[in-house]
Tab-separated table of C-alpha atoms in Angstrom:
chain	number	residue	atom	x	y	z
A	1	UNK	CA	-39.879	19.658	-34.230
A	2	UNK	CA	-36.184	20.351	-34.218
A	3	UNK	CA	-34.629	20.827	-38.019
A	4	UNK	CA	-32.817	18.018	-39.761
A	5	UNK	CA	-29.821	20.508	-39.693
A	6	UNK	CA	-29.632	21.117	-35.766
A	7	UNK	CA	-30.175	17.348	-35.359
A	8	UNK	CA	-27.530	16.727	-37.559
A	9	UNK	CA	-25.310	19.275	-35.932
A	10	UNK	CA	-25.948	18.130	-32.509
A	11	UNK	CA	-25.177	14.157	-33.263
A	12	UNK	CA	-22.040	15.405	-35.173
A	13	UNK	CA	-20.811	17.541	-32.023
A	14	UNK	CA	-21.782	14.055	-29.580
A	15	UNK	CA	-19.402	12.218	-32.315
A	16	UNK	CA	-16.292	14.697	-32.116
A	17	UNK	CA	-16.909	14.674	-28.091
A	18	UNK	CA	-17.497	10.834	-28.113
A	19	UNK	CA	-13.919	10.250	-30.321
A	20	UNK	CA	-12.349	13.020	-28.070
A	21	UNK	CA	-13.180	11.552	-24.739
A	22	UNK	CA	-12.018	8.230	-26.379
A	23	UNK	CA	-8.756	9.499	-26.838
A	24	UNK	CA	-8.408	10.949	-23.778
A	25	UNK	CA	-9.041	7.817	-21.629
A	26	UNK	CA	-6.903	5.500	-24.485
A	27	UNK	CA	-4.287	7.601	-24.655
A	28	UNK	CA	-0.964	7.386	-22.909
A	29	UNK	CA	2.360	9.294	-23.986
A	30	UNK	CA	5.296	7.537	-25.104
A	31	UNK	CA	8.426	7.854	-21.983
A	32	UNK	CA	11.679	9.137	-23.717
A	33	UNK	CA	14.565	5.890	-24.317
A	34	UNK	CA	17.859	5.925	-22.503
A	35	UNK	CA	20.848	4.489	-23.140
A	36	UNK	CA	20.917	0.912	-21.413
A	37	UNK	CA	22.409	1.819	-17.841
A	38	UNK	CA	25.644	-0.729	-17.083
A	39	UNK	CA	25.489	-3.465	-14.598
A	40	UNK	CA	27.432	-2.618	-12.517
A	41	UNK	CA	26.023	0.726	-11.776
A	42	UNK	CA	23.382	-0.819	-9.713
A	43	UNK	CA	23.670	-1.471	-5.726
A	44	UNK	CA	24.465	-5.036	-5.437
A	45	UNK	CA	22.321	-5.022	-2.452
A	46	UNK	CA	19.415	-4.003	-4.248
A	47	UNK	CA	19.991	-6.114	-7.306
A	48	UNK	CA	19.620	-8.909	-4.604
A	49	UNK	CA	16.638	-8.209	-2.925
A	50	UNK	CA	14.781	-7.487	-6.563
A	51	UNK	CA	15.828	-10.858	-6.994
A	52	UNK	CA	13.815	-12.551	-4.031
A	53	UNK	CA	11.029	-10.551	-4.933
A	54	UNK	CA	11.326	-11.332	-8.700
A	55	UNK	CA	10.989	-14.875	-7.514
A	56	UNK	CA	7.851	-14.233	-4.878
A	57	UNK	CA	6.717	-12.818	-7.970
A	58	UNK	CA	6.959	-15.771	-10.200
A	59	UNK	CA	8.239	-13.483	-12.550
A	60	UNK	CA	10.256	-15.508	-14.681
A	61	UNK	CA	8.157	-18.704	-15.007
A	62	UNK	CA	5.274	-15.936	-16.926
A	63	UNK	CA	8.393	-14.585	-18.802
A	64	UNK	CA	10.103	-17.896	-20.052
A	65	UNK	CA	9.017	-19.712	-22.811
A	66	UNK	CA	9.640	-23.748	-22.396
A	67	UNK	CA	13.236	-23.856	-23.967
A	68	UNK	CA	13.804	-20.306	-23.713
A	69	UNK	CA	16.107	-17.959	-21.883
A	70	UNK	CA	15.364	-16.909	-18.630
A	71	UNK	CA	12.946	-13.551	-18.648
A	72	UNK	CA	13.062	-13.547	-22.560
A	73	UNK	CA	9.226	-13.794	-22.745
A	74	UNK	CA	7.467	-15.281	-25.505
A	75	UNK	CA	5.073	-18.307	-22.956
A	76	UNK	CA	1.508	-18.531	-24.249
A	77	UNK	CA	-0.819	-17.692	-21.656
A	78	UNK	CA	-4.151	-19.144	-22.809
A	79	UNK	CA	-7.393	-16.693	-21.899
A	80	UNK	CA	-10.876	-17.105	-22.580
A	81	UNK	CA	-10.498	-14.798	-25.530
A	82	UNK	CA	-7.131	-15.784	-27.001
A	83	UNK	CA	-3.310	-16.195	-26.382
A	84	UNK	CA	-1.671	-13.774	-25.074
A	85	UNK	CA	2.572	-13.939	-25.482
A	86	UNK	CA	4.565	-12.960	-22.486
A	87	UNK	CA	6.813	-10.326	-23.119
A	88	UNK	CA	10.593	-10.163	-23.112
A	89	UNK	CA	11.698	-8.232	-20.109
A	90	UNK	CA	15.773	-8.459	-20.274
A	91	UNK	CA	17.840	-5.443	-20.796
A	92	UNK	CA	18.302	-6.331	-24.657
A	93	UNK	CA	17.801	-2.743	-26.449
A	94	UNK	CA	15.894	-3.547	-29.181
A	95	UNK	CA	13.453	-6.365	-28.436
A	96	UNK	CA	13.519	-5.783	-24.202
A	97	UNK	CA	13.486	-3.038	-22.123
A	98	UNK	CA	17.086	-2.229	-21.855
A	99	UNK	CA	15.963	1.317	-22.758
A	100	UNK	CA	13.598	1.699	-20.454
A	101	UNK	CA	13.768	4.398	-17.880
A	102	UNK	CA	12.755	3.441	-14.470
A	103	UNK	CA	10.030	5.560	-14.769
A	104	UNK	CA	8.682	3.415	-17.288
A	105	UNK	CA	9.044	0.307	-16.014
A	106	UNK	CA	7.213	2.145	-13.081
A	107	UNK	CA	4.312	2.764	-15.035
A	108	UNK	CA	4.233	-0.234	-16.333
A	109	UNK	CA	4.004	-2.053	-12.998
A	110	UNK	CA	1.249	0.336	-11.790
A	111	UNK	CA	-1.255	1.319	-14.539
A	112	UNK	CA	-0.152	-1.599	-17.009
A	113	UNK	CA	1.028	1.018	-19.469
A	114	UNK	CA	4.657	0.142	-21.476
A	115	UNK	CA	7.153	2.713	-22.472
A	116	UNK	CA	5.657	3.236	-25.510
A	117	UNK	CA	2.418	4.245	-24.058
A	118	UNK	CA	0.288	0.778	-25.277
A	119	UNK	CA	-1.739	-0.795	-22.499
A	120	UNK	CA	-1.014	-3.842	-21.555
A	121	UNK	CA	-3.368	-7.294	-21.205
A	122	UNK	CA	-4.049	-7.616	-17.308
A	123	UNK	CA	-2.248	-11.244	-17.706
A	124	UNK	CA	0.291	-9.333	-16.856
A	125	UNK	CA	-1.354	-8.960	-13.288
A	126	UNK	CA	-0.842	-5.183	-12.743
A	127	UNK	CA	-4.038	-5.155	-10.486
A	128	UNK	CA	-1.773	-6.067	-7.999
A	129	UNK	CA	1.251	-4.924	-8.769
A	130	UNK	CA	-0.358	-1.400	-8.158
A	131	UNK	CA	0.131	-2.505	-4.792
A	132	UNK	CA	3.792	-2.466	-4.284
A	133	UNK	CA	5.731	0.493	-2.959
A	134	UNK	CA	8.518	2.411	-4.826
A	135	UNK	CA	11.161	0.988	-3.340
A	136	UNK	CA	10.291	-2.498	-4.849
A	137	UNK	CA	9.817	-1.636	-8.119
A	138	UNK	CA	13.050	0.030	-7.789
A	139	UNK	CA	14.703	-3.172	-6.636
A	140	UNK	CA	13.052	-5.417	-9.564
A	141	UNK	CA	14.250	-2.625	-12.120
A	142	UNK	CA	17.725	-2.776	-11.071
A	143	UNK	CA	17.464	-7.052	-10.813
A	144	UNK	CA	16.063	-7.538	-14.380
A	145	UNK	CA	18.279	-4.516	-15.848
A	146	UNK	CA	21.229	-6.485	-14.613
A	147	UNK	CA	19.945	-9.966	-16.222
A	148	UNK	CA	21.598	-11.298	-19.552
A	149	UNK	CA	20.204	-9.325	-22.460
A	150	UNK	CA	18.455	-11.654	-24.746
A	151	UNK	CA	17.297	-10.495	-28.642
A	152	UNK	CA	14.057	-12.098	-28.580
A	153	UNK	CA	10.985	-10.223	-30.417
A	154	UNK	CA	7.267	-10.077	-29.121
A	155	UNK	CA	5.483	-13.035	-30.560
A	156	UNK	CA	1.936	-11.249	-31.788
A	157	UNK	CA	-0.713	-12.245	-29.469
A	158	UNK	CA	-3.485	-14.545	-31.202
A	159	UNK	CA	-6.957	-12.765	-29.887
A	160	UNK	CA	-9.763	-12.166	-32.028
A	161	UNK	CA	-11.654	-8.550	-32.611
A	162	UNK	CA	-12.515	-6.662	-30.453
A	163	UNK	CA	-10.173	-8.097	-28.095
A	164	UNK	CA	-7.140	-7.727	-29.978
A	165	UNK	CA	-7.646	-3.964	-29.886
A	166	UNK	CA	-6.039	-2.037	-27.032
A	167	UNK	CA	-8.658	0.133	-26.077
A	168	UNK	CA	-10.594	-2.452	-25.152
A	169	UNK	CA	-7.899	-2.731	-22.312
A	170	UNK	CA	-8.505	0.894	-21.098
A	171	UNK	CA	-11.975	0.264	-20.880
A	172	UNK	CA	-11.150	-2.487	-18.772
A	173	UNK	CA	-9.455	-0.854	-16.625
A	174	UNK	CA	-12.143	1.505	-15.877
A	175	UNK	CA	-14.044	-0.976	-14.661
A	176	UNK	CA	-11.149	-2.824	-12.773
A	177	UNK	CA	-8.041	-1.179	-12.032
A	178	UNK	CA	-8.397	0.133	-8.699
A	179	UNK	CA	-4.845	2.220	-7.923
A	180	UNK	CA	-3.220	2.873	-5.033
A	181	UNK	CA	-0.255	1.384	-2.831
A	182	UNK	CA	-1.282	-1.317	-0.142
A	183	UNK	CA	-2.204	0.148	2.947
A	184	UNK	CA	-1.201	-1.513	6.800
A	185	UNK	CA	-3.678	-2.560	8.958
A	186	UNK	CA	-3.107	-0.625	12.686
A	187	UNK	CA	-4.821	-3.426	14.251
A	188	UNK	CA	-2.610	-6.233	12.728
A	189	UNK	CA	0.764	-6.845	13.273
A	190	UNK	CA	4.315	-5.948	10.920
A	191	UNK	CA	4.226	-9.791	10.114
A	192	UNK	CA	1.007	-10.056	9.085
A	193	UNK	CA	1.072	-6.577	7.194
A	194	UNK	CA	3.875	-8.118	5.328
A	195	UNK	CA	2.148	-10.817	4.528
A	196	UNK	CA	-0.700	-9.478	3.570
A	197	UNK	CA	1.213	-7.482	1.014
A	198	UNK	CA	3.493	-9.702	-0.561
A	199	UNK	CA	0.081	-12.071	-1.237
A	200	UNK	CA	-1.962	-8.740	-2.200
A	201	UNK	CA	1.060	-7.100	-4.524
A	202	UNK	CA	4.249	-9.233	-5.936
A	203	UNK	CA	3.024	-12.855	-5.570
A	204	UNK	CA	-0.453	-12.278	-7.022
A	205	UNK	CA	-1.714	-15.127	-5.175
A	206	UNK	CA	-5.796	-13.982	-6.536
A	207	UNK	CA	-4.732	-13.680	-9.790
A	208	UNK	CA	-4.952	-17.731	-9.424
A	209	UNK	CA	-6.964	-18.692	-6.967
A	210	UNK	CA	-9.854	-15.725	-7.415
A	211	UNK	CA	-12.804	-17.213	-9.924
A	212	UNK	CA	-13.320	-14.398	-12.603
A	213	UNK	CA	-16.329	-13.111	-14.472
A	214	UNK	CA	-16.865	-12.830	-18.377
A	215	UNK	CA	-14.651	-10.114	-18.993
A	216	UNK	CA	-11.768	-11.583	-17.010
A	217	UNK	CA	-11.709	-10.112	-14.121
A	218	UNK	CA	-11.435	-11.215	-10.380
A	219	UNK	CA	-14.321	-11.532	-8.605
A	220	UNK	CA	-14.251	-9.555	-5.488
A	221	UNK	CA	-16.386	-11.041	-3.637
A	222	UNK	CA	-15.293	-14.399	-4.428
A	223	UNK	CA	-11.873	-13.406	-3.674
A	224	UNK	CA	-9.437	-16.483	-2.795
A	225	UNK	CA	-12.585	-19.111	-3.537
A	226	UNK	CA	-10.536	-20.796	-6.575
A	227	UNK	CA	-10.139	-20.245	-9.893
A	228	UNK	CA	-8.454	-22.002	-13.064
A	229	UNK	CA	-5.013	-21.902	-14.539
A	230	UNK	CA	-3.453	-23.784	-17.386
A	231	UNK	CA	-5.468	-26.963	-16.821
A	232	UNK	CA	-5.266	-27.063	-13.199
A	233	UNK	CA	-7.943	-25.653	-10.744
A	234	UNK	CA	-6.809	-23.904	-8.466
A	235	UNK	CA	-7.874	-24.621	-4.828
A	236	UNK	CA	-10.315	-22.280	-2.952
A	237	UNK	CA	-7.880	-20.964	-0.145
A	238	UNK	CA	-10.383	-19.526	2.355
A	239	UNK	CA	-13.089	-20.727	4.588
A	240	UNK	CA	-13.990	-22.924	1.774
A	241	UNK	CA	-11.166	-24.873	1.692
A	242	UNK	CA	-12.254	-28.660	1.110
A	243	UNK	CA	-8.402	-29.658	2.327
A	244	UNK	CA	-9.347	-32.551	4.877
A	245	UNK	CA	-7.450	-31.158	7.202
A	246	UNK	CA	-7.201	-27.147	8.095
A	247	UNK	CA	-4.258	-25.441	7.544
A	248	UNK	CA	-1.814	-23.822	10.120
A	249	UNK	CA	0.530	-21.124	9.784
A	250	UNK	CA	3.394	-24.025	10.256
A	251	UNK	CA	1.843	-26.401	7.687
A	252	UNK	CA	1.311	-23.640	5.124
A	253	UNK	CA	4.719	-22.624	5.714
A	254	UNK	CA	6.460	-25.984	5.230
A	255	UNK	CA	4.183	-25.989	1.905
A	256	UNK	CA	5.231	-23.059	0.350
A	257	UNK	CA	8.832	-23.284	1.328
A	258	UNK	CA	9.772	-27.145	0.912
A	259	UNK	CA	6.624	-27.713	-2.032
A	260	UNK	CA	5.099	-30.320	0.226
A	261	UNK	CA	3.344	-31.054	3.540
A	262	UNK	CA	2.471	-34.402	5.051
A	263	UNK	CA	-0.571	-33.324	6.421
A	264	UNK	CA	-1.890	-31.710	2.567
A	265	UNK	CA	0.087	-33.096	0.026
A	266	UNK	CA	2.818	-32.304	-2.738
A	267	UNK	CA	2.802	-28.779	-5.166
A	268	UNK	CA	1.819	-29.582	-8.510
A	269	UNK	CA	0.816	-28.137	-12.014
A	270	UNK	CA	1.705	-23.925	-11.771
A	271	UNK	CA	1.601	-24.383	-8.197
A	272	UNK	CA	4.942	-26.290	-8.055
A	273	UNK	CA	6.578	-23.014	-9.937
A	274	UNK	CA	5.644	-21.093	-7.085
A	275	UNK	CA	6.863	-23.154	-4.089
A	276	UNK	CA	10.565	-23.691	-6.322
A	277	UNK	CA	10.693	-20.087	-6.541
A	278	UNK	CA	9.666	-19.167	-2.354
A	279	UNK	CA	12.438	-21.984	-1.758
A	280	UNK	CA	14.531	-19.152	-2.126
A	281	UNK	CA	13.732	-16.202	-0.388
A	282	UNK	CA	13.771	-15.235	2.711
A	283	UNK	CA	12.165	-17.244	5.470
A	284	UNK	CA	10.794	-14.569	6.891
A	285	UNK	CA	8.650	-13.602	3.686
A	286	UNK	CA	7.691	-16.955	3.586
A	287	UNK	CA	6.195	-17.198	6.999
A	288	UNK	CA	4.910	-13.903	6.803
A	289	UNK	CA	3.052	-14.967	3.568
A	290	UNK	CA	1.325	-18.036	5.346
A	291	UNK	CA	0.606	-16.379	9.087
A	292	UNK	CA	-1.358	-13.821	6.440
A	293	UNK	CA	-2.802	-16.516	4.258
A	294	UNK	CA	-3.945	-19.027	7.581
A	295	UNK	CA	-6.003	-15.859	8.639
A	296	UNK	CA	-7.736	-15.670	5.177
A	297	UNK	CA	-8.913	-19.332	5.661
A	298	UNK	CA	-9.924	-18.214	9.310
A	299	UNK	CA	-10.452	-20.718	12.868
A	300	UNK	CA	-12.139	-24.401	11.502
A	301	UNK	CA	-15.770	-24.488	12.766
A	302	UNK	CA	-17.111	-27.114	15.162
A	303	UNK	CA	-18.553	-29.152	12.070
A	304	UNK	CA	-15.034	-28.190	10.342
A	305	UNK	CA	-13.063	-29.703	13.637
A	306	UNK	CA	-15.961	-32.788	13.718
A	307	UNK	CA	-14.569	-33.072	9.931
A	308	UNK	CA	-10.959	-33.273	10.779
A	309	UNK	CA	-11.569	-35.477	14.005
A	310	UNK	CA	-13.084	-37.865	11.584
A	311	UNK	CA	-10.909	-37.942	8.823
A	312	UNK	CA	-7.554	-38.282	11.323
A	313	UNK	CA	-9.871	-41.187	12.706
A	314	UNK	CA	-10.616	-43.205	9.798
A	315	UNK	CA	-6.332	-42.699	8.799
A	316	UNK	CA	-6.211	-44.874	11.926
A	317	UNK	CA	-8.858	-47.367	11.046
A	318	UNK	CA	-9.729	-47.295	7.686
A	319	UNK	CA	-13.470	-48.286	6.838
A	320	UNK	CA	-14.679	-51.156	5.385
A	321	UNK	CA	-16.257	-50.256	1.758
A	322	UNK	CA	-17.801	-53.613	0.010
A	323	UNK	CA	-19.010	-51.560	-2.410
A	324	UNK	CA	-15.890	-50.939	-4.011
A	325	UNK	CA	-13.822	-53.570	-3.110
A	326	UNK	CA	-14.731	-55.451	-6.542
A	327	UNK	CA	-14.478	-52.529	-8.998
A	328	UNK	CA	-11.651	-52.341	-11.374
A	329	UNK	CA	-10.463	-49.088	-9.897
A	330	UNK	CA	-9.682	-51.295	-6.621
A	331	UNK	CA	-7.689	-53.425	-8.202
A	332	UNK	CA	-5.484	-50.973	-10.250
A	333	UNK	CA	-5.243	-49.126	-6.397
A	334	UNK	CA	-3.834	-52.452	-4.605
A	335	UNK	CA	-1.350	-52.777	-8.024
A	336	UNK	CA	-0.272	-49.543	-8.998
A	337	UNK	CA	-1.122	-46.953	-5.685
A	338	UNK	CA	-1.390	-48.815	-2.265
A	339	UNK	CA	2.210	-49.767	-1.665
A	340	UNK	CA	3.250	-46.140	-0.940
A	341	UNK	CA	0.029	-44.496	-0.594
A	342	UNK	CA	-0.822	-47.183	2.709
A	343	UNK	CA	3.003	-47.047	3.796
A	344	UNK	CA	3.057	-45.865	7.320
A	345	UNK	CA	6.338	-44.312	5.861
A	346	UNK	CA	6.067	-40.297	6.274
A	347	UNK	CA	6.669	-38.036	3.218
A	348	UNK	CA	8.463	-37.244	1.425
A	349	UNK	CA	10.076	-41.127	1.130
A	350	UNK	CA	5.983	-42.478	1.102
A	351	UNK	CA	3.403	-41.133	-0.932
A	352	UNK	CA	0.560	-39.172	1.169
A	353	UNK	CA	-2.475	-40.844	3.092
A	354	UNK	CA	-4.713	-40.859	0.547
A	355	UNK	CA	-7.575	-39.981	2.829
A	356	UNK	CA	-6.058	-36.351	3.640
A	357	UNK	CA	-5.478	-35.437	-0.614
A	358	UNK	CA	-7.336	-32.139	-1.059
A	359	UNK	CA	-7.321	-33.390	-5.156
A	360	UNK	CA	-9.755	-36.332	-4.115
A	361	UNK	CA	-11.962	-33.533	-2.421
A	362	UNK	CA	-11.943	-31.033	-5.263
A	363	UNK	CA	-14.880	-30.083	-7.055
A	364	UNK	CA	-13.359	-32.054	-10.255
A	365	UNK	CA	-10.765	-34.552	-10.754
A	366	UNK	CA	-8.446	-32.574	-13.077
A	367	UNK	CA	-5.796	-32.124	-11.039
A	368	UNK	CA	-5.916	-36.148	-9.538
A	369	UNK	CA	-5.921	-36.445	-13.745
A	370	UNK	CA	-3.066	-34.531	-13.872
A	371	UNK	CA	-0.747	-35.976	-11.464
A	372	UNK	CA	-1.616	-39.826	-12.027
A	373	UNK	CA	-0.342	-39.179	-16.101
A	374	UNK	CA	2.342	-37.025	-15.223
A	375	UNK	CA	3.859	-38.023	-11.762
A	376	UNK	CA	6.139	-36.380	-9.100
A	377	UNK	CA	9.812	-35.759	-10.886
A	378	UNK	CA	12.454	-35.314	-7.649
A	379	UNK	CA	14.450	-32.152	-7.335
A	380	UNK	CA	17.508	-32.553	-8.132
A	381	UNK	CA	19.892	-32.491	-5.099
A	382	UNK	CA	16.998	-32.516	-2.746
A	383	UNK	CA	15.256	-35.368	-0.677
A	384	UNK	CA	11.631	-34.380	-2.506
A	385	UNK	CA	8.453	-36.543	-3.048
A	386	UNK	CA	8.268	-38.593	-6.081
A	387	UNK	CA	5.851	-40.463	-7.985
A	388	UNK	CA	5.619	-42.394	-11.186
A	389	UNK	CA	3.398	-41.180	-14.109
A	390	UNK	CA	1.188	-43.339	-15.630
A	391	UNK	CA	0.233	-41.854	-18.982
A	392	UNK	CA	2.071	-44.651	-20.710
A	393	UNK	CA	1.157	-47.775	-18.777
A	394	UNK	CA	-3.116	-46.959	-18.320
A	395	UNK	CA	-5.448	-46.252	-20.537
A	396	UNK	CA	-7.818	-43.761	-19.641
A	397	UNK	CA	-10.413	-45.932	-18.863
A	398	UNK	CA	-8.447	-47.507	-16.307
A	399	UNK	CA	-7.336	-43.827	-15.022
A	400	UNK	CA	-11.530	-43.144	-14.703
A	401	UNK	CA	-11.737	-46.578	-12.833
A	402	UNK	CA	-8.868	-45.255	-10.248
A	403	UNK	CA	-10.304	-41.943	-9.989
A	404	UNK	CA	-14.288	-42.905	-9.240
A	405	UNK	CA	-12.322	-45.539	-6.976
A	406	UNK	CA	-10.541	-42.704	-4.735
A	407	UNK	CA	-13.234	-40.154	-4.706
A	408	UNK	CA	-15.493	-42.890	-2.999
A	409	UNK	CA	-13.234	-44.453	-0.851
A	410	UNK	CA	-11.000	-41.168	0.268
A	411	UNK	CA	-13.148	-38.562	-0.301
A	412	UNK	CA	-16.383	-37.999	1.679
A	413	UNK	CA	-17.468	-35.699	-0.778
A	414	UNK	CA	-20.422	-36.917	-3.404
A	415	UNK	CA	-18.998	-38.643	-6.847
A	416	UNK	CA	-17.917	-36.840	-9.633
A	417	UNK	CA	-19.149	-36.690	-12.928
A	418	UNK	CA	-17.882	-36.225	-16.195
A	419	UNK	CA	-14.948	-38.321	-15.385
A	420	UNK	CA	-13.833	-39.940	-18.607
A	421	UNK	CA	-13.665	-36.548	-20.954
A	422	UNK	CA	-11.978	-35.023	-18.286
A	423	UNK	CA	-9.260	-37.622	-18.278
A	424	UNK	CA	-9.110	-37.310	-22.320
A	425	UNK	CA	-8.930	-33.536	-21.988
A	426	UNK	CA	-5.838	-34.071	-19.280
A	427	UNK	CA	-4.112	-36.573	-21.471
A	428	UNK	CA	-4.145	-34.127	-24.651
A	429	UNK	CA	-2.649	-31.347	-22.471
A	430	UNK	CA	-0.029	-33.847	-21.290
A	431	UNK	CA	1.188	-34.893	-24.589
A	432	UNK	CA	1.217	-31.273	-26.080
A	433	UNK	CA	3.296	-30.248	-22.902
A	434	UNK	CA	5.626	-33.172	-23.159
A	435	UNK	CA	6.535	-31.830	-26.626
A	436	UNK	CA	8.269	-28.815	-24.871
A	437	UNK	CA	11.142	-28.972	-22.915
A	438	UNK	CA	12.350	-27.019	-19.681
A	439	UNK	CA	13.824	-24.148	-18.792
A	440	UNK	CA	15.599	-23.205	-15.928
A	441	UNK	CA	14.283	-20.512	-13.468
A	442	UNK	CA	15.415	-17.828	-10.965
A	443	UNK	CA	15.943	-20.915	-8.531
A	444	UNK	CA	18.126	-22.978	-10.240
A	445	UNK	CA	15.453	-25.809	-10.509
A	446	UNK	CA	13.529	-26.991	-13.031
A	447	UNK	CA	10.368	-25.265	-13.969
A	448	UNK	CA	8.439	-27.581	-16.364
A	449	UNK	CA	4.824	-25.534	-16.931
A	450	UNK	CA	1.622	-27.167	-16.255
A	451	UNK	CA	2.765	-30.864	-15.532
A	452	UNK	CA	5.472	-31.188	-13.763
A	453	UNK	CA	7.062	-30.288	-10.494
C-alpha cells in the first residue's frame, strides 16, 4: 500500500495544480486606462452608423434604468439566480468607460471580459456579440464614447453564493461561449447574410426568444422556440409559430419597422422596445432582418395553409358558439372589447381581429394579461394603435372571465389553465412597474419596460 506521506504528497501536488489551472482559466489581465478621447475626434460618419446599430442592438433600453439617463446603466435584469444591474456604459471617467481603450471595450464585446479583467454575467449577451466584426464594434465605441458622460456607480448585483462569484462565469463560459465572427453562407444571398447576422450578433434576437436550461443558457437545439423575459413570453419564432396566420418577409417587415401588423397584431411588453428602436435604422437592415427571420420560420405546411384557410374563413363568417354566449366573459367582450375588436376598420385606427391574435394562441395567457391591464399608449406624433388598460376598471376575476372567453372563442387551441394566479401575478408586476417612470431612448420615443409600448 502506498505511504500516508506519498498520498499526502500526491493530493497536495493535485491541489496546487487544481488552484493553478483555476487561475489560469479565471484569470484575465487588467487593459491599461487612457485619457477619455474628445468627441469630436471621432468620424461623424461612424459615430452615426454605431448609432443604428446601438439601436438594432437595444442597447440602451438594457442600459437605462426607468428615470435614468440614457446608457447610464443601473436596470435590474431579473435571472433565475438573482438581479443582475446593468452597467453604466457612457464616457464618464470614473463610474463609465470613458477610459476605456477600444481594445477593451473589444474584449468586452467578445469574451464578456471588462477592462479590469472581471467577467461579466452573460445578461450582457456576449454570446452573440462574439459575432460581430471589427468594424462594428469600432462604430459602437466611437457612438457611446461620444454620448453625454453620466457619474452613475454600479449598483451591486443581488445574487446569492455561488453565483455571485465570478468564476462561476468562466466556468460558464466553458461550457457556452462558443467564439468566433459570423460566417456568410455561399449559398445564400448578401441580404439574407445580413440578416442573418444582425439577428445572430447585435440584435440578439435568441437571447429572447431561445428557451434556456438550468444554468441559463440557450438551448441550441431549441433555438428561436420561445423563451421568457420580464413577465412576457416570448413567442416561438420558427416552424412552431402558433401566429394564426404565417408570416411573410413583408408582414414581418411592417412589424418590426412600424411595431404593428394587421395581419399579427401590435408590439408589446420588451418587444415594443425593439420595434421603437428598428423604427430608426436603416430600411434595409430592417428588411434584411425579416427576409432572414421568414426563412427561420420556413414555407407553412399543407395542414399549416388548411390552418390559415380556416382561420381567414371564419374572420369572414364568424361561428356560432352557444356555449359561451352566456358566460360572463361574453358579456364583458360585447361591453368593453367588441366595438373595435369587430370593427371592419383596419389597424391601426381599429383594434385587431381577434381571431388572428397570436396572444390568444400562446401557450399561456400572460401576455393577453398583460396588455388588457396595461393597454396600447400611442406614439407620440405618430398614427399608432391604441388601446385602453383595464387594470383599474376589472377585477381580476372579470379579466379571467375575458380571457377563458377569447381563448375559446378565438383561439382553436385547447383552454388554458391556471388562469386566475396568472392574472394576480400580471397585476403585481403592473403596479410595481407603474411606480417607475420613463426614460427616453436612442429613438426619441418612449421606452416604458415591461408594460408599455
Amino acid at each position: 500500500m502506498p505511504k500516508p506521506g506519498i498520498i499526502g504528497g500526491a493530493a497536495l501536488v493535485a491541489l496546487i495544480g487544481g488552484a493553478i489551472a483555476a487561475f489560469a482559466v479565471t484569470w484575465r489581465p487588467a487593459i491599461e486606462t487612457i485619457e477619455p478621447p474628445a468627441p469630436q475626434s471621432f468620424d461623424p460618419a461612424l459615430v452615426k452608423r454605431g448609432r443604428d446599430l446601438a439601436a438594432i442592438g437595444n442597447c440602451s433600453d438594457c442600459h437605462t434604468a426607468p428615470g435614468g439617463k440614457s446608457f447610464a446603466g443601473g436596470l435590474a435584469v431579473p435571472t433565475p439566480f438573482g438581479a443582475i444591474y446593468s452597467s453604466n456604459i457612457t464616457p464618464d471617467p470614473d463610474t463609465g468607460i470613458g477610459r476605456w481603450p477600444e481594445a477593451a471595450f473589444q474584449r468586452a464585446m467578445r469574451s464578456g471580459v471588462d477592462r479590469a479583467g472581471h467577467h461579466l454575467y452573460p445578461t450582457f449577451p456576449y454570446d452573440h456579440f462574439t459575432n460581430v466584426t471589427d468594424g462594428d464594434d469600432r462604430a459602437l465605441y466611437a457612438f457611446l464614447m461620444t454620448r453625454p458622460a453620466v457619474r452613475a456607480p454600479d449598483r451591486s448585483n443581488d445574487l446569492s453564493f455561488p453565483f455571485n462569484q465570478r468564476f462561476v462565469v468562466a466556468g460558464w463560459k466553458l461550457l457556452f461561449l462558443k467564439k468566433g465572427a459570423y460566417k456568410a453562407d455561399s449559398t445564400q444571398s448578401a441580404e439574407w447574410n445580413r440578416g442573418a447576422y444582425l439577428v445572430d450578433g447585435l440584435a440578439h434576437c435568441g437571447a429572447c426568444h431561445t428557451p434556456r436550461n438550468a444554468l441559463g443558457a440557450e438551448k441550441v437545439t431549441a433555438s428561436f422556440s420561445g423563451g421568457d423575459v420580464d413577465n412576457w413570453h416570448a413567442y416561438a419564432i420558427n416552424a412552431q409559430s402558433r401566429s394564426p396566420l404565417p408570416w411573410t418577409t413583408d408582414a414581418l417587415f411592417h412589424y418590426l419597422r412600424q411595431g404593428w401588423d394587421s395581419d399579427h397584431g401590435v408590439a408589446r411588453g420588451p418587444m415594443a422596445e425593439v420595434t421603437a428602436n428598428l423604427a430608426s435604422v436603416p430600411e434595409s437592415d430592417v428588411r434584411a432582418i425579416a427576409l432572414y427571420m421568414t426563412s427561420v420560420f420556413g414555407p407553412p405546411t399543407q395542414d399549416r395553409l388548411n390552418q390559415t384557410n380556416a382561420t381567414r374563413a371564419e374572420i369572414k363568417s364568424p361561428p356560432v358558439q352557444p356555449a359561451l354566449a352566456d358566460t360572463p366573459g361574453a358579456s364583458i367582450y360585447a361591453a368593453a372589447c367588441a366595438t373595435c375588436h369587430a370593427s371592419d376598420r383596419p389597424l391601426p385606427y381599429s383594434g385587431i381581429n381577434l381571431r388572428l391574435s397570436t396572444a390568444l394562441s400562446a401557450p399561456d395567457p400572460r401576455n393577453a394579461a398583460n396588455i388588457i391591464l396595461s393597454g396600447i399608449r400611442p406614439v407620440g406624433g405618430e398614427r399608432s394603435p391604441i388601446m385602453p388598460g383595464f387594470a383599474n376598471s376589472m377585477t381580476d376575476d372579470q379579466i379571467s372571465a375575458l380571457l377563458n372567453y377569447l381563448r375559446g372563442r378565438f383561439s382553436s387551441q385547447p383552454a388554458w389553465t391556471g388562469v386566475e394566479q396568472i392574472v394576480r401575478d400580471a397585476r403585481q408586476t403592473e403596479t410595481v412597474s407603474l411606480r417607475t417612470s420613463s426614460s427616453p431612448d436612442t429613438a426619441g420615443r418612449t421606452s416604458e419596460r415591461g408594460h408599455q409600448p
